[in-house]
Amino acid sequence: MTKEQYNRWTAPLRRRPRAVAAMKGINRALTALCYGMYPLLLAWLFVQEDGRFWRCLFVPAISFAAVSVFRKLYNAPRPYELGYDSLLKKKRTGCSFPSRHVFSAAMIAVTYWYVLPAFAPAMLAVTGLLAVIRVAGGVHFIRDVAAGAAFAAAAGVLGYCLVP
């Protein structure tokens, strides 16, 4: 995605300050929703004395730590560091690849798929919308959000399906 493409795609939003404000609010709300749903799932598993509790605690935690270390070492610049006029203004620099917001949302969706599959489609929809907002907001490139989702899928398959 070039700066020109980004500006063309986001031009309709730029003409509507309320739309940009709504996007910021939705970004915060979806992030809070994802980060709220995960402890609820863990609490439910704990109360139910479900043996999957520890796996659902450690697979996302270890995966999150691995993604955090990787992105710190890779340290890719964010779009606004490269001159993109981002809609979501951030002060943070670097660590753009992969998107940890999208990774976390996707990892939580995968964890729901493992425990309560009926909730997974809704969580995946939230993840997709969050990914679109992170790119449209100019906080991440498409590759960043795609990699975040792919890492979560791989961690989920490895942690929930392949490791006994």
GROMACS .gro file of C-alpha atoms in nm, residues 53-159:
model
  107
   53PHE     CA    1  -0.784  -2.398   3.181
   54TRP     CA    2  -0.406  -2.424   3.194
   55ARG     CA    3  -0.369  -2.478   2.821
   56CYS     CA    4  -0.596  -2.178   2.753
   57LEU     CA    5  -0.384  -1.972   2.990
   58PHE     CA    6  -0.040  -2.076   2.868
   59VAL     CA    7  -0.086  -2.111   2.490
   60PRO     CA    8  -0.191  -1.746   2.445
   61ALA     CA    9   0.059  -1.621   2.705
   62ILE     CA   10   0.358  -1.798   2.552
   63SER     CA   11   0.246  -1.702   2.201
   64PHE     CA   12   0.200  -1.337   2.302
   65ALA     CA   13   0.549  -1.331   2.453
   66ALA     CA   14   0.698  -1.488   2.138
   67VAL     CA   15   0.523  -1.237   1.909
   68SER     CA   16   0.631  -0.949   2.134
   69VAL     CA   17   0.996  -1.056   2.124
   70PHE     CA   18   0.984  -1.112   1.747
   71ARG     CA   19   0.833  -0.772   1.671
   72LYS     CA   20   1.080  -0.599   1.904
   73LEU     CA   21   1.372  -0.765   1.724
   74TYR     CA   22   1.226  -0.706   1.375
   75ASN     CA   23   1.124  -0.349   1.468
   76ALA     CA   24   0.938  -0.258   1.147
   77PRO     CA   25   0.831   0.107   1.111
   78ARG     CA   26   0.466   0.204   1.131
   79PRO     CA   27   0.295   0.379   0.838
   80TYR     CA   28   0.291   0.718   1.009
   81GLU     CA   29   0.669   0.694   1.056
   82LEU     CA   30   0.702   0.671   0.678
   83GLY     CA   31   0.502   0.985   0.605
   84TYR     CA   32   0.150   0.840   0.592
   85ASP     CA   33  -0.110   1.083   0.727
   86SER     CA   34  -0.265   0.835   0.972
   87LEU     CA   35  -0.617   0.876   1.102
   88LEU     CA   36  -0.532   0.711   1.436
   89LYS     CA   37  -0.251   0.917   1.583
   90LYS     CA   38  -0.002   0.721   1.792
   91LYS     CA   39   0.325   0.816   1.958
   92ARG     CA   40   0.477   0.467   1.950
   93THR     CA   41   0.745   0.403   1.693
   94GLY     CA   42   0.855   0.073   1.540
   95CYS     CA   43   0.729  -0.271   1.637
   96SER     CA   44   0.464  -0.265   1.365
   97PHE     CA   45   0.513  -0.621   1.234
   98PRO     CA   46   0.311  -0.818   1.327
   99SER     CA   47   0.012  -0.636   1.471
  100ARG     CA   48  -0.015  -0.739   1.834
  101HIS     CA   49  -0.374  -0.611   1.856
  102VAL     CA   50  -0.479  -0.839   1.571
  103PHE     CA   51  -0.264  -1.125   1.699
  104SER     CA   52  -0.427  -1.099   2.042
  105ALA     CA   53  -0.781  -1.077   1.905
  106ALA     CA   54  -0.719  -1.372   1.672
  107MET     CA   55  -0.555  -1.574   1.951
  108ILE     CA   56  -0.856  -1.511   2.172
  109ALA     CA   57  -1.085  -1.616   1.885
  110VAL     CA   58  -0.882  -1.936   1.837
  111THR     CA   59  -0.903  -2.004   2.210
  112TYR     CA   60  -1.281  -1.963   2.196
  113TRP     CA   61  -1.287  -2.198   1.898
  114TYR     CA   62  -1.101  -2.455   2.111
  115VAL     CA   63  -1.337  -2.422   2.410
  116LEU     CA   64  -1.669  -2.281   2.287
  117PRO     CA   65  -1.678  -2.310   1.906
  118ALA     CA   66  -2.018  -2.138   1.881
  119PHE     CA   67  -1.859  -1.808   1.992
  120ALA     CA   68  -1.562  -1.830   1.754
  121PRO     CA   69  -1.731  -1.680   1.443
  122ALA     CA   70  -1.829  -1.366   1.636
  123MET     CA   71  -1.478  -1.336   1.778
  124LEU     CA   72  -1.328  -1.384   1.432
  125ALA     CA   73  -1.557  -1.111   1.296
  126VAL     CA   74  -1.435  -0.878   1.570
  127THR     CA   75  -1.077  -0.967   1.476
  128GLY     CA   76  -1.144  -0.890   1.108
  129LEU     CA   77  -1.303  -0.555   1.188
  130LEU     CA   78  -1.016  -0.466   1.420
  131ALA     CA   79  -0.769  -0.553   1.143
  132VAL     CA   80  -0.951  -0.327   0.896
  133ILE     CA   81  -0.957  -0.042   1.147
  134ARG     CA   82  -0.585  -0.079   1.226
  135VAL     CA   83  -0.498  -0.055   0.856
  136ALA     CA   84  -0.751   0.219   0.773
  137GLY     CA   85  -0.632   0.411   1.076
  138GLY     CA   86  -0.277   0.403   0.943
  139VAL     CA   87  -0.135   0.226   1.247
  140HIS     CA   88  -0.039  -0.091   1.056
  141PHE     CA   89   0.018  -0.212   0.704
  142ILE     CA   90  -0.192  -0.496   0.561
  143ARG     CA   91   0.105  -0.731   0.602
  144ASP     CA   92   0.119  -0.649   0.975
  145VAL     CA   93  -0.241  -0.747   1.046
  146ALA     CA   94  -0.224  -1.051   0.816
  147ALA     CA   95   0.090  -1.171   0.994
  148GLY     CA   96  -0.071  -1.115   1.335
  149ALA     CA   97  -0.368  -1.331   1.237
  150ALA     CA   98  -0.145  -1.595   1.077
  151PHE     CA   99   0.078  -1.618   1.385
  152ALA     CA  100  -0.229  -1.662   1.605
  153ALA     CA  101  -0.366  -1.935   1.376
  154ALA     CA  102  -0.032  -2.116   1.377
  155ALA     CA  103   0.002  -2.085   1.755
  156GLY     CA  104  -0.352  -2.213   1.797
  157VAL     CA  105  -0.297  -2.515   1.575
  158LEU     CA  106   0.031  -2.593   1.748
  159GLY     CA  107  -0.088  -2.528   2.103
   0.00000   0.00000   0.00000
